[in-house]
Amino acid sequence: MPSPRLLVLFGSQTGTAEDVSERLGRGARRRRLACRVQALDSYPVVNLINEPLVIFVCATTGQGDPPDNMKNFWRFIFRKHLPSTSLCQMDFAVVGLGDSSYAKFNFVAKKLHRRLLQLGGTALLPVCLGDEQHELGPDAAVDPWLHDLWEKVLGLHPLPLGLSVIPPGVPLPSKFTMQFLPESPRSCSEEQRVARTDPPSPPSELQPFLAPMVTNQRVTGPSHFQDVRLIEFDIAGSGISFAAGDVVLIPPQNAASHVQQFCQVLGLDPEQCFTLQPREPDVPCPTRLPQPCSVRHLVSQYLDIVSVPRRSFFELLACLSPSELERDKLLELSSAAGQEELSQYCTRPRRTVLEVLCDFPCTAAAIPPDYLLDLIPPIRPRAFSIASSLLAHPSRLQILVAVVQYQTRLREPRRGLCSSWLASLHPGQGPVQVPLWIRSGGLTFPETADTPVIMVGPGTGVAPFRAAIQERVAQSQSGNFLFFGCRWRDQDFYWEAEWKELEKRGCLTLITAFSREQKQKVYVQHRLRELGPLVWELLDRWGAYFYLAGRRAGSLALTPLPTLPGSSGHCVSRLRRGPEEPSCRLQPL
């Protein structure tokens, strides 16, 4: 009798949902179930009608939005013409991963669960609502839910006679095998990278454009605590086009010192080349890895060795450890009872994969290379708001990058992988190329010339508004109102000269807030209150669009405007406009 099939489909933005999905896959294989784990948009959704058992793992992003790798599925599954019996043969369950500090907590998972029921599916369990705000993270909800799930699944699909569940301490086979080559072929080099400098079609994640970096300029004062860079790329001949509000995605690389340290700890030769083979026929090799591939390329450009490891990392590491002392500690950190200790050791201080491996040297030295891709997640591309318009800077693309660096209780400062890598590149010392591609952003701006636009962009949140202002000025669109806030006028007032010139020309109304230049701190929300009557008139009388961007946009969205005659007191509750929505929704306070 063939093994029953389980399909795990995930929509993941930061990797948490993918990690839970892989955990489900391992749990299924331990229970002798054939299992496939796929991103939702990589799965042919029309085949769902033939699937008997499906687990959906979905994150919620932004203001109740689905992750990027499930948006096509999302549009399809909510088509109105789908018959109500489409999925009548399917048993399903839904895991949601969200953050209860947001209004639309786990909105995607809840809505998907209802939709699958509407289409005739049979729910094995109520939807699981993992919460990032819980002191133990999403696992606080996921752990007991998984226990109930496997009971349900084994009730429907009992273990084959004579077989038992594979114990947790026994490692499952790796997804891939590495066949090391006796000699490093010439083709095993950086030239094998899928990116090209002259792609025939618009660049994408599978084929990014290698953009020459033109400038990398620090735009904050030398005494300012934050290093912020204005970086410009040459995109001539790339086929790239973009509009204000779009984002550029950049896959970063690990620092050479970290790559060297990783290879030393694991006993790997960075110059050795290998080919990758999947153990199962329906598992594709990672498209971002060339074949053959060098260990250096794998570690520098694919494995996220400076990410904070998740619980599953410790589970697998414990299985592979030959040291009883280290294995006991790893088992403790990966157990349900050890999650507070794991948080203290790893999550709160932001300890990295590489640092954990250094803390467990006997285990690290014994890791079979075949397990590297099971153990360490891939580097994810980082998204940056585009800070320029092609109408003002033809064949150029600019981004504003705050270099992330902060201290925890660990001796070494924590550094952002992508921002630190970009800051380390020096185009003045020789040619520098960075792989990139474009994605449509969440901001759309009015096309009518007389519709005012109110933009609130504190700090680096002003980046997309610079692109919008450049674009609107080039198209002779007036009514541009920018609220900009920073700490000091002479330290982090980005594009001051450009804003002042546009003000002189009558193309921009600029309202600033310099929070540290007076005894009482002044932020953009204070300026919004001060100019409440103007803001209200622009919204109510002239149909202005209102935008917020930046790290604190969520809290600023609920800044109340002063009570005005006939307004009852209102606050702007929408950050952007959708295709069928009014320019802003007003919510009574």
Coordinates of C-alpha atoms in Angstrom, one line a residue:
M1 CA 0.0 0.0 0.0
P2 CA 1.5 3.4 -1.0
S3 CA 2.4 5.8 1.8
P4 CA -0.2 8.6 2.2
R5 CA 0.8 12.0 0.8
L6 CA 1.0 15.1 2.9
L7 CA 1.5 18.5 1.2
V8 CA 2.8 21.4 3.3
L9 CA 2.4 24.8 1.6
F10 CA 3.7 28.0 3.0
G11 CA 3.6 31.7 2.5
S12 CA 6.6 33.3 4.3
Q13 CA 8.1 36.8 4.3
T14 CA 10.9 36.5 6.8
G15 CA 11.4 32.7 6.9
T16 CA 9.5 31.9 10.1
A17 CA 6.6 30.2 8.2
E18 CA 9.1 28.3 6.0
D19 CA 10.8 27.1 9.2
V20 CA 7.5 25.9 10.7
S21 CA 6.8 24.2 7.3
E22 CA 10.1 22.3 7.3
R23 CA 9.4 21.3 10.9
L24 CA 6.0 19.9 9.7
G25 CA 7.8 18.0 6.9
R26 CA 10.3 16.5 9.4
G27 CA 7.4 15.5 11.7
A28 CA 5.6 13.8 8.8
R29 CA 8.7 11.9 7.7
R30 CA 9.2 10.6 11.2
R31 CA 5.7 9.3 11.0
R32 CA 6.4 7.5 7.7
L33 CA 4.4 10.0 5.7
A34 CA 5.5 11.0 2.2
C35 CA 5.7 14.8 2.4
R36 CA 6.4 17.7 0.1
V37 CA 7.1 21.2 1.4
Q38 CA 6.6 24.1 -1.1
A39 CA 6.1 27.8 -1.3
L40 CA 2.5 28.5 -2.2
D41 CA 3.3 30.3 -5.5
S42 CA 5.6 27.5 -6.6
Y43 CA 2.8 25.0 -6.4
P44 CA 0.3 24.6 -9.3
V45 CA -2.8 25.6 -7.4
V46 CA -5.2 23.9 -9.8
N47 CA -3.8 20.6 -8.5
L48 CA -5.3 21.2 -5.1
I49 CA -8.4 19.4 -6.1
N50 CA -6.3 16.1 -6.1
E51 CA -4.6 16.6 -2.8
P52 CA -6.0 14.5 0.1
L53 CA -4.1 16.2 3.0
V54 CA -2.7 19.7 3.0
I55 CA -1.3 21.9 5.8
F56 CA -1.1 25.6 5.0
V57 CA 1.4 27.8 7.0
C58 CA 0.8 31.5 6.4
A59 CA 2.4 34.6 7.8
T60 CA 0.6 37.9 7.8
T61 CA 2.6 41.0 6.7
G62 CA 2.0 44.7 6.8
Q63 CA -1.7 45.7 7.3
G64 CA -3.1 42.2 6.8
D65 CA -1.3 41.4 3.6
P66 CA -0.2 38.0 2.3
P67 CA 3.6 37.4 1.9
D68 CA 5.1 37.9 -1.5
N69 CA 5.5 34.2 -2.3
M70 CA 1.7 33.4 -1.9
K71 CA 0.2 36.4 -3.6
N72 CA -0.6 34.6 -6.9
F73 CA -2.2 31.7 -4.9
W74 CA -4.2 34.3 -2.8
R75 CA -5.7 35.9 -5.9
F76 CA -6.6 32.5 -7.4
I77 CA -8.2 31.0 -4.3
F78 CA -10.5 34.0 -3.8
R79 CA -11.9 33.9 -7.4
K80 CA -15.7 34.2 -7.1
H81 CA -16.5 31.5 -9.7
L82 CA -14.8 28.6 -7.9
P83 CA -17.4 25.9 -7.1
S84 CA -18.3 25.3 -3.5
T85 CA -17.3 21.6 -3.8
S86 CA -13.8 22.3 -5.3
L87 CA -11.9 20.9 -2.3
C88 CA -14.5 18.4 -1.0
Q89 CA -11.9 15.6 -1.0
M90 CA -9.3 17.6 0.9
D91 CA -8.5 17.4 4.7
F92 CA -6.7 20.5 5.7
A93 CA -5.3 22.6 8.6
V94 CA -4.0 26.1 8.7
V95 CA -1.2 27.5 10.8
G96 CA -1.0 31.3 11.1
L97 CA 2.0 33.3 12.1
G98 CA 1.5 36.9 13.1
D99 CA 2.0 39.7 15.6
S100 CA -0.8 40.6 18.0
S101 CA 0.4 44.2 18.3
Y102 CA -1.0 44.7 14.8
A103 CA -4.7 45.3 14.3
K104 CA -5.1 42.5 11.7
F105 CA -3.5 39.8 13.7
N106 CA -3.1 36.6 11.6
F107 CA -5.6 38.0 9.2
V108 CA -4.3 35.9 6.3
A109 CA -4.6 32.6 8.1
K110 CA -8.1 33.3 9.4
K111 CA -9.4 34.4 6.0
L112 CA -7.8 31.4 4.2
H113 CA -9.3 29.0 6.8
R114 CA -12.8 30.4 6.1
R115 CA -12.2 30.3 2.3
L116 CA -11.1 26.6 2.3
L117 CA -14.2 25.7 4.3
Q118 CA -16.3 27.6 1.7
L119 CA -14.7 25.5 -1.1
G120 CA -15.7 22.2 0.6
G121 CA -12.5 21.4 2.5
T122 CA -12.7 19.6 5.8
A123 CA -10.7 21.2 8.7
L124 CA -8.8 18.8 10.9
L125 CA -8.4 21.4 13.6
P126 CA -9.2 25.1 14.3
V127 CA -6.7 27.5 12.8
C128 CA -3.5 27.8 14.8
L129 CA -2.6 31.4 15.7
G130 CA 1.1 31.8 16.4
D131 CA 2.0 35.1 18.0
E132 CA 5.4 36.8 17.8
Q133 CA 4.5 38.8 20.9
H134 CA 4.3 35.8 23.2
E135 CA 7.3 35.4 25.5
L136 CA 8.0 32.1 23.8
G137 CA 7.2 33.3 20.3
P138 CA 4.9 31.4 17.9
D139 CA 5.9 28.0 19.3
A140 CA 3.7 28.7 22.4
A141 CA 0.7 28.1 20.1
V142 CA 2.3 25.9 17.5
D143 CA 3.7 23.2 19.9
P144 CA 0.3 22.0 21.4
W145 CA -1.4 22.5 18.0
L146 CA 1.1 20.1 16.3
H147 CA 0.6 17.5 19.0
D148 CA -3.1 17.5 18.2
L149 CA -2.5 17.6 14.5
W150 CA -0.3 14.4 14.5
E151 CA -3.0 12.6 16.6
K152 CA -5.6 13.5 14.0
V153 CA -3.3 12.6 11.0
L154 CA -2.3 9.2 12.5
G155 CA -6.0 8.5 13.2
L156 CA -6.7 9.0 9.5
H157 CA -3.4 7.4 8.3
P158 CA -2.1 4.9 10.8
L159 CA 1.6 3.8 10.7
P160 CA 2.3 0.8 8.5
L161 CA 2.4 -2.5 10.3
G162 CA 5.7 -3.3 11.9
L163 CA 6.9 0.4 11.7
S164 CA 7.0 3.0 14.5
V165 CA 7.6 6.7 14.7
I166 CA 11.3 7.5 14.1
P167 CA 12.6 8.9 17.5
P168 CA 13.5 12.6 17.7
G169 CA 17.2 11.8 18.4
V170 CA 17.7 9.9 15.1
P171 CA 18.6 12.2 12.2
L172 CA 16.5 12.0 9.1
P173 CA 18.3 11.8 5.8
S174 CA 19.5 15.1 4.4
K175 CA 17.5 16.7 1.6
F176 CA 20.6 16.9 -0.6
T177 CA 23.9 15.1 -1.1
M178 CA 27.1 16.9 -2.0
Q179 CA 29.4 15.2 -4.4
F180 CA 32.8 16.8 -4.0
L181 CA 34.9 17.0 -7.1
P182 CA 38.5 15.8 -7.0
E183 CA 39.7 18.9 -8.8
S184 CA 38.2 22.4 -8.9
P185 CA 37.0 22.9 -12.5
R186 CA 37.4 26.3 -14.1
S187 CA 33.7 26.6 -14.5
C188 CA 33.3 26.4 -10.7
S189 CA 33.7 30.2 -10.2
E190 CA 31.8 33.4 -9.6
E191 CA 31.3 33.5 -13.4
Q192 CA 28.6 30.8 -13.0
R193 CA 26.4 33.2 -11.1
V194 CA 23.0 33.5 -12.8
A195 CA 23.1 37.2 -12.8
R196 CA 24.3 38.9 -15.9
T197 CA 25.1 42.4 -16.8
D198 CA 22.9 42.3 -19.9
P199 CA 19.8 40.2 -19.3
P200 CA 17.4 39.9 -22.2
S201 CA 14.3 40.3 -19.9
P202 CA 13.6 42.4 -16.8
P203 CA 15.7 41.2 -14.0
S204 CA 14.2 38.9 -11.3
E205 CA 15.3 36.9 -8.3
L206 CA 16.3 34.0 -10.6
Q207 CA 18.3 36.3 -12.8
P208 CA 19.2 39.6 -11.1
F209 CA 21.0 42.4 -12.8
L210 CA 24.6 43.0 -11.8
A211 CA 24.4 46.8 -11.4
P212 CA 27.6 48.8 -11.2
M213 CA 27.8 50.9 -8.0
V214 CA 28.5 54.5 -8.9
T215 CA 28.7 56.2 -5.5
N216 CA 28.5 55.2 -1.9
Q217 CA 28.3 58.4 0.1
R218 CA 27.8 58.9 3.8
V219 CA 25.1 61.5 4.3
T220 CA 25.1 61.9 8.0
G221 CA 27.5 64.0 9.9
P222 CA 30.8 62.5 11.1
S223 CA 29.8 62.8 14.7
H224 CA 26.3 61.4 14.2
F225 CA 25.6 58.1 15.9
Q226 CA 24.0 56.6 12.7
D227 CA 25.9 55.9 9.5
V228 CA 23.4 56.5 6.6
R229 CA 24.5 56.0 3.0
L230 CA 23.2 57.3 -0.3
I231 CA 24.1 54.7 -2.8
E232 CA 23.7 55.0 -6.5
F233 CA 23.6 52.3 -9.1
D234 CA 24.0 52.4 -12.9
I235 CA 21.1 50.5 -14.5
A236 CA 21.7 51.4 -18.1
G237 CA 20.9 48.5 -20.4
S238 CA 19.2 46.5 -17.7
G239 CA 15.6 46.7 -18.9
I240 CA 14.7 47.9 -15.4
S241 CA 11.9 50.4 -15.0
F242 CA 10.3 51.6 -11.8
A243 CA 7.9 54.2 -10.4
A244 CA 7.7 56.1 -7.2
G245 CA 6.9 53.7 -4.4
D246 CA 8.6 50.7 -5.9
V247 CA 11.4 48.8 -4.1
V248 CA 14.7 47.3 -5.1
L249 CA 15.7 43.9 -3.7
I250 CA 19.4 43.1 -3.0
P251 CA 20.8 39.7 -1.9
P252 CA 23.7 40.5 0.4
Q253 CA 26.9 38.5 1.0
N254 CA 28.6 37.3 4.2
A255 CA 31.8 39.1 5.3
A256 CA 35.0 37.3 4.1
S257 CA 36.1 37.0 7.8
H258 CA 32.9 35.2 8.7
V259 CA 33.2 32.9 5.7
Q260 CA 36.8 32.0 6.7
Q261 CA 35.8 31.4 10.3
F262 CA 32.8 29.2 9.4
C263 CA 35.0 27.0 7.1
Q264 CA 37.6 26.7 9.9
V265 CA 35.1 25.7 12.5
L266 CA 33.5 23.0 10.2
G267 CA 36.7 21.9 8.7
L268 CA 35.7 22.8 5.1
D269 CA 38.0 23.8 2.3
P270 CA 36.5 27.0 0.8
E271 CA 38.1 26.3 -2.6
Q272 CA 36.7 22.8 -3.0
C273 CA 33.8 22.3 -5.5
F274 CA 30.8 20.1 -5.4
T275 CA 27.6 19.2 -7.2
L276 CA 24.3 19.0 -5.4
Q277 CA 21.9 16.1 -5.8
P278 CA 18.4 15.9 -4.2
R279 CA 17.6 12.7 -2.4
E280 CA 14.0 12.7 -3.6
P281 CA 13.0 13.2 -7.2
D282 CA 10.4 16.0 -6.6
V283 CA 12.8 18.2 -4.6
P284 CA 14.5 20.7 -6.9
C285 CA 18.0 22.0 -6.2
P286 CA 18.2 25.7 -5.1
T287 CA 18.1 27.8 -8.2
R288 CA 20.5 30.4 -6.8
L289 CA 23.4 27.8 -6.5
P290 CA 25.4 27.1 -9.7
Q291 CA 26.4 23.6 -10.6
P292 CA 29.2 22.9 -9.8
C293 CA 29.5 25.2 -6.9
S294 CA 32.4 26.1 -4.6
V295 CA 32.2 25.9 -0.8
R296 CA 33.2 29.6 -0.7
H297 CA 30.3 30.6 -3.0
L298 CA 27.9 28.5 -0.9
V299 CA 28.9 30.1 2.4
S300 CA 29.4 33.6 1.2
Q301 CA 26.4 34.0 -1.0
Y302 CA 23.8 31.4 0.1
L303 CA 24.0 30.3 3.7
D304 CA 22.8 32.9 6.2
I305 CA 25.5 32.2 8.8
V306 CA 24.9 35.4 10.7
S307 CA 21.1 34.9 11.1
V308 CA 19.7 34.2 14.6
P309 CA 19.1 30.4 14.6
R310 CA 15.6 29.1 15.3
R311 CA 14.7 26.1 17.5
S312 CA 14.8 23.7 14.6
F313 CA 18.5 24.5 14.2
F314 CA 19.2 23.2 17.7
E315 CA 17.0 20.1 17.1
L316 CA 19.0 19.0 14.1
L317 CA 22.4 20.0 15.6
A318 CA 21.6 17.8 18.6
C319 CA 20.9 14.8 16.3
L320 CA 24.3 15.3 14.6
S321 CA 26.4 15.9 17.7
P322 CA 28.9 13.2 18.7
S323 CA 29.6 14.9 22.1
E324 CA 27.3 13.8 24.9
L325 CA 27.9 17.0 26.8
E326 CA 27.1 19.3 23.9
R327 CA 24.3 17.1 22.7
D328 CA 22.5 17.3 26.1
K329 CA 22.7 21.1 26.1
L330 CA 21.4 21.2 22.5
L331 CA 18.5 18.9 23.4
E332 CA 17.7 21.2 26.3
L333 CA 17.7 24.3 24.1
S334 CA 15.5 22.6 21.5
S335 CA 13.0 21.2 24.0
A336 CA 9.6 22.8 24.8
A337 CA 10.7 23.3 28.4
G338 CA 14.0 25.0 27.3
Q339 CA 12.5 27.8 25.3
E340 CA 13.0 30.5 27.9
E341 CA 16.7 29.4 28.2
L342 CA 17.0 29.5 24.3
S343 CA 15.5 33.0 24.3
Q344 CA 18.1 34.1 27.0
Y345 CA 21.0 32.4 25.2
C346 CA 20.2 33.1 21.6
T347 CA 17.1 35.2 20.7
R348 CA 17.4 38.2 23.0
P349 CA 21.2 38.8 22.5
R350 CA 20.8 38.0 18.8
R351 CA 23.5 35.3 18.8
T352 CA 24.2 34.1 15.3
V353 CA 24.5 30.7 13.7
L354 CA 28.2 31.1 13.4
E355 CA 28.6 32.1 17.1
V356 CA 26.5 29.1 18.2
L357 CA 28.7 26.8 16.2
C358 CA 31.8 28.3 17.8
D359 CA 30.1 27.5 21.2
F360 CA 29.7 23.9 20.3
P361 CA 33.0 23.1 18.6
C362 CA 32.9 19.2 18.7
T363 CA 29.4 19.3 17.2
A364 CA 30.4 21.8 14.5
A365 CA 33.4 19.8 13.4
A366 CA 31.3 16.7 13.0
I367 CA 28.5 18.2 10.8
P368 CA 28.3 16.3 7.6
P369 CA 28.4 18.8 4.6
D370 CA 25.2 17.1 3.3
Y371 CA 23.3 18.6 6.1
L372 CA 24.4 22.3 5.6
L373 CA 21.3 23.2 3.6
D374 CA 19.0 21.5 6.1
L375 CA 20.7 23.3 9.0
I376 CA 21.2 26.9 7.8
P377 CA 18.6 29.0 6.1
P378 CA 19.3 30.7 2.8
I379 CA 20.2 34.4 2.7
R380 CA 17.1 36.4 2.0
P381 CA 17.1 39.5 -0.3
R382 CA 16.6 42.8 1.5
A383 CA 14.1 45.3 0.2
F384 CA 14.9 49.1 0.0
S385 CA 12.6 51.8 -1.1
I386 CA 13.9 53.5 -4.2
A387 CA 14.8 57.0 -3.4
S388 CA 15.1 58.5 -7.0
S389 CA 13.0 58.9 -10.1
L390 CA 14.1 57.9 -13.6
L391 CA 12.6 61.2 -14.8
A392 CA 15.2 63.1 -12.7
H393 CA 18.0 60.6 -12.8
P394 CA 17.8 58.6 -16.1
S395 CA 19.6 55.2 -16.0
R396 CA 20.2 55.6 -12.3
L397 CA 18.8 54.0 -9.1
Q398 CA 19.4 55.5 -5.7
I399 CA 18.7 54.1 -2.2
L400 CA 19.1 55.5 1.3
V401 CA 20.6 52.9 3.6
A402 CA 20.9 53.1 7.4
V403 CA 23.8 50.9 8.4
V404 CA 22.4 48.7 11.2
Q405 CA 24.7 48.3 14.2
Y406 CA 23.7 47.9 17.9
Q407 CA 25.0 46.4 21.1
T408 CA 23.5 43.5 23.1
R409 CA 25.1 41.8 26.1
L410 CA 27.5 40.1 23.7
R411 CA 30.9 41.6 23.3
E412 CA 30.7 42.0 19.5
P413 CA 28.2 44.6 18.1
R414 CA 25.3 43.2 16.1
R415 CA 25.4 44.3 12.5
G416 CA 22.9 44.2 9.7
L417 CA 24.1 41.8 7.0
C418 CA 23.0 43.7 4.0
S419 CA 23.6 47.3 5.2
S420 CA 27.0 46.4 6.5
W421 CA 27.9 44.7 3.3
L422 CA 26.8 47.6 1.1
A423 CA 28.6 50.1 3.3
S424 CA 31.8 48.1 2.9
L425 CA 31.8 48.4 -0.9
H426 CA 34.0 51.2 -2.3
P427 CA 33.4 51.9 -6.0
G428 CA 36.2 54.5 -5.9
Q429 CA 38.8 51.7 -5.4
G430 CA 37.7 49.6 -8.3
P431 CA 34.6 48.3 -10.1
V432 CA 31.8 47.1 -7.8
Q433 CA 28.7 45.2 -9.0
V434 CA 25.6 44.4 -6.9
P435 CA 22.9 42.0 -7.9
L436 CA 19.4 43.5 -7.8
W437 CA 15.9 43.5 -9.2
I438 CA 12.7 45.5 -8.8
R439 CA 9.4 44.8 -7.1
S440 CA 6.3 46.9 -7.2
G441 CA 5.8 48.6 -3.9
G442 CA 2.8 49.3 -1.7
L443 CA 2.6 53.0 -2.5
T444 CA 0.7 54.4 -5.5
F445 CA 0.5 58.1 -6.1
P446 CA -2.3 60.1 -7.8
E447 CA -1.9 60.8 -11.5
T448 CA -4.1 63.9 -11.6
A449 CA -2.0 67.1 -11.5
D450 CA -4.1 69.0 -9.0
T451 CA -4.5 66.3 -6.3
P452 CA -2.4 67.3 -3.3
V453 CA -0.2 64.7 -1.6
I454 CA 0.7 64.8 2.1
M455 CA 3.8 62.8 2.8
V456 CA 5.1 62.1 6.4
G457 CA 8.6 60.6 6.3
P458 CA 10.7 60.7 9.4
G459 CA 14.3 59.6 9.1
T460 CA 15.1 57.2 6.2
G461 CA 11.3 56.8 5.8
V462 CA 11.6 59.9 3.5
A463 CA 13.3 57.8 0.8
P464 CA 10.2 56.8 -1.2
F465 CA 8.8 60.4 -1.0
R466 CA 11.9 61.8 -2.6
A467 CA 11.2 59.5 -5.6
A468 CA 7.6 60.6 -5.6
I469 CA 8.5 64.3 -5.4
Q470 CA 11.0 64.1 -8.1
E471 CA 8.5 62.3 -10.3
R472 CA 5.7 64.7 -9.6
V473 CA 7.8 67.8 -10.1
A474 CA 9.0 66.4 -13.5
Q475 CA 5.4 65.9 -14.5
S476 CA 4.4 69.4 -13.3
Q477 CA 2.2 68.1 -10.5
S478 CA 1.8 70.6 -7.6
G479 CA 0.5 70.2 -4.1
N480 CA 3.4 68.4 -2.6
F481 CA 3.5 68.6 1.2
L482 CA 6.4 66.9 3.0
F483 CA 6.6 66.5 6.8
F484 CA 10.2 65.4 7.6
G485 CA 11.7 64.7 10.9
C486 CA 15.2 63.9 12.2
R487 CA 17.4 64.6 15.2
W488 CA 19.6 67.5 14.1
R489 CA 19.5 69.9 11.2
D490 CA 23.3 69.7 10.6
Q491 CA 23.6 65.9 11.1
D492 CA 20.8 63.9 9.5
F493 CA 18.7 66.3 7.4
Y494 CA 18.8 64.2 4.2
W495 CA 18.6 66.2 0.9
E496 CA 18.3 69.5 2.7
A497 CA 19.7 71.5 -0.3
E498 CA 17.3 69.7 -2.7
W499 CA 14.2 70.4 -0.6
K500 CA 15.2 74.1 -0.2
E501 CA 15.6 74.5 -4.0
L502 CA 12.2 72.9 -4.6
E503 CA 10.7 75.2 -2.0
K504 CA 12.1 78.2 -3.8
R505 CA 10.6 77.0 -7.1
G506 CA 7.2 76.6 -5.4
C507 CA 7.2 72.9 -6.1
L508 CA 7.2 71.7 -2.4
T509 CA 5.9 72.7 1.0
L510 CA 8.4 71.4 3.6
I511 CA 7.6 71.1 7.3
T512 CA 10.5 70.0 9.5
A513 CA 10.8 68.7 13.0
F514 CA 14.3 68.5 14.6
S515 CA 13.7 66.5 17.7
R516 CA 16.9 67.3 19.6
E517 CA 17.4 71.0 18.9
Q518 CA 15.3 72.3 21.8
K519 CA 14.6 71.3 25.3
Q520 CA 11.2 69.7 24.5
K521 CA 11.5 67.0 21.8
V522 CA 9.6 67.9 18.7
Y523 CA 8.5 65.1 16.3
V524 CA 6.5 65.1 13.0
Q525 CA 3.3 64.3 14.9
H526 CA 3.6 67.6 16.7
R527 CA 3.9 69.4 13.4
L528 CA 0.8 67.5 12.2
R529 CA -1.2 68.7 15.2
E530 CA 0.1 72.3 14.8
L531 CA -1.0 72.3 11.1
G532 CA -4.1 70.2 11.7
P533 CA -6.4 72.8 10.1
L534 CA -4.3 72.8 6.9
V535 CA -4.0 69.0 6.8
W536 CA -7.8 68.7 7.4
E537 CA -8.6 71.1 4.6
L538 CA -6.3 69.3 2.2
L539 CA -8.0 66.0 3.0
D540 CA -11.6 67.1 3.3
R541 CA -11.8 69.8 0.6
W542 CA -9.1 68.9 -1.9
G543 CA -9.2 65.1 -1.7
A544 CA -5.5 64.9 -0.7
Y545 CA -3.7 61.6 -0.5
F546 CA -2.0 60.9 2.9
Y547 CA 1.1 58.7 3.2
L548 CA 3.3 57.6 6.1
A549 CA 6.6 55.7 5.8
G550 CA 9.3 54.7 8.2
R551 CA 10.0 52.6 11.2
R552 CA 7.3 54.4 13.4
A553 CA 4.7 54.7 10.7
G554 CA 2.3 52.4 12.6
S555 CA 2.2 54.6 15.7
L556 CA 2.1 57.8 13.7
A557 CA -1.0 56.6 11.8
L558 CA -3.1 57.1 14.8
T559 CA -2.0 60.7 15.5
P560 CA -5.2 62.7 16.0
L561 CA -5.8 66.0 14.2
P562 CA -7.3 68.8 16.3
T563 CA -11.1 68.8 16.5
L564 CA -12.4 71.1 13.8
P565 CA -15.9 72.5 13.3
G566 CA -18.0 69.8 11.7
S567 CA -15.3 67.1 11.8
S568 CA -16.1 65.5 15.2
G569 CA -12.3 64.9 15.6
H570 CA -10.7 62.3 13.3
C571 CA -7.5 60.5 12.6
V572 CA -6.1 59.1 9.4
S573 CA -6.2 55.3 9.7
R574 CA -4.9 54.3 6.2
L575 CA -1.3 54.5 5.2
R576 CA -1.8 54.1 1.5
R577 CA -4.5 53.8 -1.1
G578 CA -5.6 50.6 -2.9
P579 CA -7.0 50.5 -6.4
E580 CA -10.7 50.6 -5.3
E581 CA -10.4 52.6 -2.1
P582 CA -10.8 56.3 -1.3
S583 CA -7.7 58.4 -0.8
C584 CA -8.0 58.0 2.9
R585 CA -10.4 56.6 5.4
L586 CA -11.3 58.7 8.4
Q587 CA -12.1 57.0 11.6
P588 CA -14.0 58.8 14.5
L589 CA -11.9 59.0 17.7

